[in-house]
C-alpha cells in the first residue's frame, strides 16, 4: 500500500502542476484551444510510452478508456459552465468533493475495506479538498441553484473518469489512456468547431499548453500504476488533493496570497496522506 500512496501523492502533485500551467495558458489563449492542444500533446506522450511500458492491446481496455474520456470531457465542459453561471466559492469545492467522494463510495460498495485509520484519512482528505478549493466570497450570482447542480454533475464526470479507467484490465498497460484521450479530444474539438471557437493558440503560449498536456498525461499514467498497487477508494482520494500543489505554485511562482482556510486545507491534506500511509492504514 505504501507504493500506492507514494504514486498517488506524486500523481496529485503532477496533476496540480498541469492545472497550474493550464491556468497560465488560459490567460493567453482561449479555453478550447488550451484544452484541445494540451490533450493532443498528452496523446502524443501516451503513444510514445506504449512500446516502453508493459501491457498489451485490449479492445476492452480501449472501450473503458473511451467511456472514461467522454465522461471526463463532459465533466470539464459542465465545470466551466458552472463557473460561468455560478459562484466560484461554491462551484469549485462542490465539484472537487464530488469527484473525490464518488470513487470512494464506489470502492466501498464494490467490496473495498480500508483500515479505520485509512478511513479517517479519507474523511480528512475530503475536508481538505473543500477547504483548498474554497475561494474568497463573492457577490451571489443568479442561478446559484442550477449552477450547484451543474457543479455536482461536473464532479460526477471527474469521479466517473477515475472509476471507468480503473475498470480496465491491469495487463493492458496504457491502452485505456489512449482510448480516453481519443474520445475526449474528439469531443472537445467537435464542441469547439460547432461553437465556432478557434483552436489556434496565441503567441508564446504553445509551450505552456504542451507542458500542461504532457504533465496531465504523466499524472494519468501515475494514477493507473497506483491503482494497480492499492484500493481505488484510497488512491482516488489522494489524487483528488491535486489543488494543493496548484495553490502552492500560485503562491511561490506568482506571489498569490493563500487564505487562512486554504492553508488549513493544505495542512489537512498532509495529515490525510500521513494517515493513509500509516502501516495500519
Short mmCIF file of C-alpha atoms in Angstrom, two decimals:
data_model
loop_
_atom_site.label_atom_id
_atom_site.label_comp_id
_atom_site.label_asym_id
_atom_site.label_seq_id
_atom_site.Cartn_x
_atom_site.Cartn_y
_atom_site.Cartn_z
CA UNK A 1 0.00 0.00 0.00
CA UNK A 2 2.95 2.33 0.62
CA UNK A 3 3.80 2.20 -3.09
CA UNK A 4 0.25 3.19 -3.99
CA UNK A 5 0.36 6.12 -1.54
CA UNK A 6 3.63 7.40 -2.99
CA UNK A 7 2.41 7.06 -6.58
CA UNK A 8 -1.00 8.62 -5.85
CA UNK A 9 0.58 11.54 -3.99
CA UNK A 10 3.04 12.08 -6.85
CA UNK A 11 0.07 11.92 -9.23
CA UNK A 12 -1.68 14.69 -7.27
CA UNK A 13 1.44 16.87 -7.42
CA UNK A 14 1.78 16.37 -11.19
CA UNK A 15 -1.95 16.96 -11.78
CA UNK A 16 -1.74 20.18 -9.77
CA UNK A 17 1.28 21.36 -11.73
CA UNK A 18 -0.51 20.60 -15.01
CA UNK A 19 -3.51 22.62 -13.83
CA UNK A 20 -1.21 25.50 -12.87
CA UNK A 21 0.29 25.55 -16.37
CA UNK A 22 -3.17 25.20 -17.91
CA UNK A 23 -4.37 28.17 -15.88
CA UNK A 24 -1.38 30.20 -17.08
CA UNK A 25 -2.14 29.24 -20.67
CA UNK A 26 -5.82 30.22 -20.45
CA UNK A 27 -4.74 33.75 -19.55
CA UNK A 28 -3.17 33.96 -23.02
CA UNK A 29 -5.33 31.70 -25.20
CA UNK A 30 -8.97 30.63 -25.46
CA UNK A 31 -10.08 27.77 -23.22
CA UNK A 32 -10.97 25.45 -26.10
CA UNK A 33 -7.56 25.97 -27.69
CA UNK A 34 -5.81 25.20 -24.41
CA UNK A 35 -7.89 22.09 -23.70
CA UNK A 36 -7.70 20.67 -27.24
CA UNK A 37 -3.99 21.27 -27.78
CA UNK A 38 -2.99 20.09 -24.31
CA UNK A 39 -4.94 16.89 -24.81
CA UNK A 40 -3.30 16.40 -28.19
CA UNK A 41 0.12 16.75 -26.51
CA UNK A 42 -0.93 14.17 -23.93
CA UNK A 43 -2.00 11.78 -26.69
CA UNK A 44 1.43 12.08 -28.33
CA UNK A 45 3.09 11.25 -25.00
CA UNK A 46 1.00 8.16 -24.25
CA UNK A 47 1.50 6.83 -27.79
CA UNK A 48 5.25 7.24 -27.32
CA UNK A 49 5.08 5.37 -23.99
CA UNK A 50 3.14 2.37 -25.34
CA UNK A 51 6.21 0.46 -26.59
CA UNK A 52 8.16 1.25 -23.41
CA UNK A 53 5.69 0.46 -20.63
CA UNK A 54 4.36 -3.08 -20.06
CA UNK A 55 0.89 -4.05 -21.27
CA UNK A 56 -0.72 -5.36 -24.40
CA UNK A 57 -3.54 -4.12 -26.60
CA UNK A 58 -7.06 -4.92 -25.43
CA UNK A 59 -10.30 -3.85 -27.05
CA UNK A 60 -11.94 -3.98 -23.61
CA UNK A 61 -9.38 -1.57 -22.18
CA UNK A 62 -9.83 0.75 -25.15
CA UNK A 63 -13.60 0.83 -24.64
CA UNK A 64 -13.25 1.55 -20.92
CA UNK A 65 -10.86 4.37 -21.84
CA UNK A 66 -13.21 5.78 -24.45
CA UNK A 67 -16.00 5.91 -21.88
CA UNK A 68 -13.72 7.50 -19.29
CA UNK A 69 -12.61 10.15 -21.77
CA UNK A 70 -16.17 11.07 -22.67
CA UNK A 71 -17.41 11.46 -19.09
CA UNK A 72 -14.21 13.30 -18.11
CA UNK A 73 -14.53 15.76 -21.01
CA UNK A 74 -18.24 16.23 -20.28
CA UNK A 75 -17.34 16.96 -16.67
CA UNK A 76 -14.85 19.59 -17.81
CA UNK A 77 -17.39 21.31 -20.05
CA UNK A 78 -20.00 21.27 -17.26
CA UNK A 79 -17.43 22.62 -14.80
CA UNK A 80 -16.65 25.61 -17.00
CA UNK A 81 -20.38 26.21 -17.46
CA UNK A 82 -20.94 26.13 -13.69
CA UNK A 83 -18.08 28.59 -13.16
CA UNK A 84 -19.58 30.92 -15.76
CA UNK A 85 -23.06 30.93 -14.21
CA UNK A 86 -22.44 30.41 -10.50
CA UNK A 87 -20.27 31.48 -7.59
CA UNK A 88 -16.75 30.05 -7.75
CA UNK A 89 -16.54 29.66 -3.96
CA UNK A 90 -19.47 27.23 -4.20
CA UNK A 91 -18.85 25.60 -7.58
CA UNK A 92 -15.18 24.65 -7.11
CA UNK A 93 -15.47 22.79 -3.78
CA UNK A 94 -18.75 21.15 -4.82
CA UNK A 95 -17.21 19.68 -7.96
CA UNK A 96 -13.98 18.77 -6.15
CA UNK A 97 -15.56 16.92 -3.24
CA UNK A 98 -18.00 15.10 -5.56
CA UNK A 99 -15.17 13.92 -7.79
CA UNK A 100 -13.28 12.71 -4.70
CA UNK A 101 -16.23 11.09 -2.94
CA UNK A 102 -17.66 9.16 -5.89
CA UNK A 103 -14.69 6.75 -6.34
CA UNK A 104 -14.57 6.28 -2.55
CA UNK A 105 -18.24 5.29 -2.44
CA UNK A 106 -17.81 3.06 -5.49
CA UNK A 107 -14.83 1.31 -3.91
CA UNK A 108 -16.65 0.70 -0.65
CA UNK A 109 -19.79 -0.56 -2.39
CA UNK A 110 -17.76 -2.98 -4.53
CA UNK A 111 -16.10 -4.54 -1.51
CA UNK A 112 -13.04 -2.48 -0.62
CA UNK A 113 -12.48 -2.30 3.13
CA UNK A 114 -9.80 0.21 4.13
CA UNK A 115 -8.45 0.13 7.68
CA UNK A 116 -10.25 2.51 10.10
CA UNK A 117 -7.12 4.70 10.17
CA UNK A 118 -7.24 4.98 6.39
CA UNK A 119 -10.97 5.77 6.53
CA UNK A 120 -10.14 8.64 8.88
CA UNK A 121 -7.58 9.77 6.31
CA UNK A 122 -10.24 9.64 3.60
CA UNK A 123 -12.55 11.84 5.67
CA UNK A 124 -9.75 14.31 6.33
CA UNK A 125 -8.84 14.34 2.63
CA UNK A 126 -12.42 15.15 1.62
CA UNK A 127 -12.43 18.03 4.11
CA UNK A 128 -9.08 19.18 2.70
CA UNK A 129 -10.46 19.23 -0.84
CA UNK A 130 -13.32 21.50 0.25
CA UNK A 131 -11.04 23.88 2.17
CA UNK A 132 -8.35 24.06 -0.54
CA UNK A 133 -10.95 24.76 -3.24
CA UNK A 134 -12.64 27.50 -1.23
CA UNK A 135 -12.40 30.87 -2.95
CA UNK A 136 -12.94 34.28 -1.43
CA UNK A 137 -16.65 35.08 -1.05
CA UNK A 138 -18.10 36.91 -4.00
CA UNK A 139 -21.39 38.57 -4.78
CA UNK A 140 -24.09 35.95 -5.24
CA UNK A 141 -24.98 35.45 -8.87
CA UNK A 142 -28.34 34.50 -10.37
CA UNK A 143 -29.00 30.82 -10.98
CA UNK A 144 -26.92 29.67 -7.99
CA UNK A 145 -29.04 26.53 -7.50
CA UNK A 146 -28.77 25.47 -11.14
CA UNK A 147 -25.01 26.11 -11.14
CA UNK A 148 -24.72 23.99 -7.99
CA UNK A 149 -26.47 21.10 -9.75
CA UNK A 150 -24.20 21.52 -12.77
CA UNK A 151 -21.18 21.50 -10.45
CA UNK A 152 -22.40 18.22 -8.94
CA UNK A 153 -22.71 16.77 -12.45
CA UNK A 154 -19.22 18.03 -13.31
CA UNK A 155 -17.77 16.40 -10.21
CA UNK A 156 -19.56 13.17 -11.10
CA UNK A 157 -17.92 13.34 -14.53
CA UNK A 158 -14.46 13.74 -12.98
CA UNK A 159 -15.09 10.95 -10.50
CA UNK A 160 -16.51 8.75 -13.25
CA UNK A 161 -13.30 9.24 -15.21
CA UNK A 162 -11.28 7.66 -12.39
CA UNK A 163 -13.78 4.85 -11.85
CA UNK A 164 -14.00 3.86 -15.52
CA UNK A 165 -10.23 3.94 -16.02
CA UNK A 166 -9.83 1.65 -13.02
CA UNK A 167 -12.11 -0.98 -14.62
CA UNK A 168 -9.69 -1.71 -17.46
CA UNK A 169 -7.61 -4.91 -17.03
CA UNK A 170 -4.24 -4.19 -15.41
CA UNK A 171 -2.42 -6.21 -18.07
CA UNK A 172 -3.39 -3.69 -20.76
CA UNK A 173 -0.92 -1.02 -19.62
CA UNK A 174 -1.63 2.43 -21.03
CA UNK A 175 -4.19 1.47 -23.66
CA UNK A 176 -7.10 2.80 -21.55
CA UNK A 177 -5.44 6.22 -21.64
CA UNK A 178 -5.20 6.07 -25.43
CA UNK A 179 -8.94 5.49 -25.61
CA UNK A 180 -9.65 8.19 -23.05
CA UNK A 181 -7.59 10.78 -24.84
CA UNK A 182 -9.01 9.94 -28.28
CA UNK A 183 -12.61 10.33 -27.15
CA UNK A 184 -12.06 13.45 -25.02
CA UNK A 185 -10.04 15.15 -27.75
CA UNK A 186 -12.69 14.34 -30.36
CA UNK A 187 -15.46 15.70 -28.13
CA UNK A 188 -13.62 18.94 -27.32
CA UNK A 189 -12.73 19.58 -30.98
CA UNK A 190 -16.33 18.87 -32.04
CA UNK A 191 -17.69 21.30 -29.44
CA UNK A 192 -15.18 23.96 -30.43
CA UNK A 193 -15.93 23.66 -34.15
CA UNK A 194 -19.69 23.60 -33.53
CA UNK A 195 -19.48 26.73 -31.39
CA UNK A 196 -17.15 28.44 -33.87
CA UNK A 197 -14.22 28.76 -31.45
CA UNK A 198 -10.68 28.96 -32.79
CA UNK A 199 -8.19 26.28 -31.75
CA UNK A 200 -5.20 28.46 -32.62
CA UNK A 201 -3.15 29.43 -29.54
CA UNK A 202 -1.88 32.94 -29.00
CA UNK A 203 1.79 33.72 -29.41
CA UNK A 204 4.09 32.31 -26.75
CA UNK A 205 1.52 30.00 -25.14
CA UNK A 206 2.10 26.81 -27.12
CA UNK A 207 4.98 25.62 -24.92
CA UNK A 208 2.94 26.14 -21.76
CA UNK A 209 -0.04 24.32 -23.29
CA UNK A 210 2.14 21.41 -24.38
CA UNK A 211 3.71 21.24 -20.92
CA UNK A 212 0.28 21.13 -19.30
CA UNK A 213 -0.83 18.33 -21.62
CA UNK A 214 2.32 16.24 -21.09
CA UNK A 215 2.11 16.59 -17.30
CA UNK A 216 -1.61 15.80 -17.29
CA UNK A 217 -0.94 12.56 -19.18
CA UNK A 218 2.01 11.74 -16.92
CA UNK A 219 -0.36 12.09 -13.96
CA UNK A 220 -2.85 9.75 -15.64
CA UNK A 221 -0.07 7.17 -16.05
CA UNK A 222 0.83 7.51 -12.37
CA UNK A 223 -2.84 7.05 -11.45
CA UNK A 224 -3.17 3.80 -13.38
CA UNK A 225 0.04 2.41 -11.88
CA UNK A 226 -1.03 3.50 -8.37
CA UNK A 227 -4.39 1.77 -8.83
CA UNK A 228 -2.56 -1.50 -9.57
CA UNK A 229 -0.92 -1.29 -6.13
CA UNK A 230 -3.81 -0.11 -3.97
CA UNK A 231 -7.54 0.33 -3.46
CA UNK A 232 -9.50 2.75 -5.63
CA UNK A 233 -11.09 4.34 -2.55
CA UNK A 234 -7.65 5.32 -1.22
CA UNK A 235 -5.82 6.10 -4.46
CA UNK A 236 -8.56 8.33 -5.89
CA UNK A 237 -8.95 10.40 -2.73
CA UNK A 238 -5.20 11.05 -2.59
CA UNK A 239 -5.18 12.05 -6.25
CA UNK A 240 -8.04 14.47 -5.55
CA UNK A 241 -5.70 16.53 -3.37
CA UNK A 242 -4.08 17.98 -6.52
CA UNK A 243 -5.39 21.55 -5.90
CA UNK A 244 -2.91 21.81 -3.03
CA UNK A 245 0.08 21.81 -5.37
CA UNK A 246 -1.67 24.28 -7.69
CA UNK A 247 -2.18 26.64 -4.75
CA UNK A 248 1.42 26.33 -3.60
CA UNK A 249 2.73 27.01 -7.10
CA UNK A 250 0.49 30.07 -7.38
CA UNK A 251 1.85 31.24 -4.03
CA UNK A 252 5.54 30.80 -4.73
CA UNK A 253 5.67 31.37 -8.51
CA UNK A 254 3.07 34.10 -8.94
CA UNK A 255 3.15 35.53 -5.43
CA UNK A 256 -0.57 34.98 -4.85
CA UNK A 257 -1.71 35.06 -1.24
CA UNK A 258 -3.24 32.00 0.35
CA UNK A 259 -6.28 32.49 2.54
CA UNK A 260 -6.30 31.02 6.04
CA UNK A 261 -8.92 28.46 5.05
CA UNK A 262 -6.75 27.26 2.16
CA UNK A 263 -3.66 26.94 4.37
CA UNK A 264 -5.78 24.85 6.73
CA UNK A 265 -6.80 22.72 3.76
CA UNK A 266 -3.17 22.11 2.78
CA UNK A 267 -2.41 21.06 6.36
CA UNK A 268 -5.39 18.68 6.31
CA UNK A 269 -4.15 17.24 3.00
CA UNK A 270 -0.75 16.47 4.52
CA UNK A 271 -2.44 14.89 7.53
CA UNK A 272 -4.65 12.78 5.25
CA UNK A 273 -1.65 11.46 3.34
CA UNK A 274 0.08 10.59 6.62
CA UNK A 275 -2.97 8.70 7.96
CA UNK A 276 -3.46 6.70 4.75
CA UNK A 277 0.26 5.92 4.58
CA UNK A 278 0.43 4.57 8.15
CA UNK A 279 1.08 0.80 8.38
CA UNK A 280 -2.37 0.38 9.88
CA UNK A 281 -3.91 2.37 7.02
#
